[in-house]
Coordinates of C-alpha atoms in Angstrom, one line a residue:
X17 CA -8.1 -21.0 17.6
X18 CA -11.3 -19.7 18.9
X19 CA -13.0 -16.5 17.6
X20 CA -12.0 -14.4 20.6
X21 CA -8.3 -15.1 20.1
X22 CA -8.4 -14.3 16.5
X23 CA -10.4 -11.1 17.1
X24 CA -8.0 -9.9 19.8
X25 CA -5.0 -10.5 17.5
X26 CA -6.8 -8.5 14.8
X27 CA -7.6 -5.6 17.1
X28 CA -4.0 -5.5 18.5
X29 CA -2.7 -5.5 14.9
X30 CA -4.9 -2.6 14.1
X31 CA -3.7 -0.5 17.0
X32 CA 0.0 -1.3 16.3
X33 CA -0.5 -0.5 12.6
X34 CA -2.2 2.8 13.4
X35 CA 0.6 3.9 15.8
X36 CA 3.4 2.8 13.5
X37 CA 1.9 4.6 10.4
X38 CA 1.1 7.8 12.2
X39 CA 4.5 8.1 13.9
X40 CA 6.5 7.8 10.6
X41 CA 8.3 10.9 9.6
X42 CA 7.6 12.2 6.0
X43 CA 11.1 11.3 4.9
X44 CA 10.4 7.6 5.7
X45 CA 7.0 7.6 4.0
X46 CA 8.2 6.5 0.6
X47 CA 10.2 3.5 1.8
X48 CA 7.3 2.5 4.0
X49 CA 5.0 2.5 0.9
X50 CA 7.5 0.3 -0.9
X51 CA 7.4 -2.2 2.0
X52 CA 3.6 -2.1 2.0
X53 CA 3.5 -2.9 -1.7
X54 CA 5.7 -5.9 -1.1
X55 CA 3.4 -7.1 1.7
X56 CA 0.4 -6.7 -0.6
X57 CA 2.1 -8.8 -3.3
X58 CA 2.5 -11.6 -0.7
X59 CA -1.3 -11.2 0.1
X60 CA -2.1 -11.7 -3.6
X61 CA -0.1 -14.9 -3.7
X62 CA -1.9 -16.1 -0.5
X63 CA -5.3 -15.2 -1.9
X64 CA -4.6 -17.0 -5.2
X65 CA -3.5 -20.1 -3.2
X66 CA -6.6 -19.9 -1.0
X67 CA -8.9 -19.4 -3.9
X68 CA -7.4 -22.4 -5.8
X69 CA -7.8 -24.7 -2.8
X70 CA -11.3 -23.5 -1.9
X71 CA -14.1 -26.0 -2.1
X72 CA -17.1 -23.6 -2.3
X73 CA -17.9 -20.9 -4.8
X74 CA -18.2 -18.3 -2.1
X75 CA -14.6 -18.9 -1.0
X76 CA -13.4 -18.5 -4.6
X77 CA -15.3 -15.2 -4.9
X78 CA -13.7 -14.0 -1.6
X79 CA -10.3 -15.0 -3.0
X80 CA -11.0 -13.0 -6.1
X81 CA -12.0 -10.0 -3.9
X82 CA -8.8 -10.3 -2.0
X83 CA -6.7 -10.3 -5.1
X84 CA -8.6 -7.3 -6.5
X85 CA -8.3 -5.2 -3.3
X86 CA -4.6 -6.1 -2.9
X87 CA -4.0 -5.2 -6.6
X88 CA -5.7 -1.8 -6.1
X89 CA -3.5 -1.3 -3.0
X90 CA -0.3 -2.1 -4.9
X91 CA -1.0 0.1 -8.0
X92 CA -2.3 2.9 -5.8
X93 CA 0.9 2.7 -3.7
X94 CA 3.1 2.8 -6.8
X95 CA 1.2 5.9 -8.0
X96 CA 1.6 7.7 -4.7
X97 CA 5.2 6.7 -4.5
X98 CA 5.9 8.0 -8.0
X99 CA 4.2 11.3 -7.3
X100 CA 6.2 11.7 -4.0
X101 CA 9.5 11.0 -5.8
X102 CA 8.5 13.5 -8.5
X103 CA 8.2 16.2 -5.9
X104 CA 11.9 15.7 -5.0
X105 CA 13.2 16.1 -8.6
X106 CA 14.8 19.4 -9.6
X107 CA 12.8 21.3 -12.1
X108 CA 14.6 22.1 -15.3
X109 CA 14.8 25.8 -16.2
X110 CA 13.4 26.8 -19.6
X111 CA 16.1 27.4 -22.2
X112 CA 16.3 31.0 -23.6
X113 CA 14.6 31.5 -26.9
X114 CA 16.8 31.8 -30.0
X115 CA 16.7 35.1 -31.9
X116 CA 15.9 37.1 -28.8
X117 CA 16.9 40.5 -27.8
X118 CA 20.5 41.6 -28.1

């Protein structure tokens, strides 16, 4: 593929991703984050394979950068998902103190 074809696919993917993410209702945000974490894990596997097969040191460093950025995305996504799920938990009421007023 030539550079123009690859660039046009990238730009179209950016537009589609933008419109998909911004049109998601808040109720579907948490499942969407879980799917994004799964996609990032596939990216890590691909980056590891690409870095292992790389012939130049620059390619190995780019593979390491890909693994690092995808790892940050995964752990950040899990942190955001955990905080969002914590918002839906019912808060426990404090128990009355013993030896109180009668």
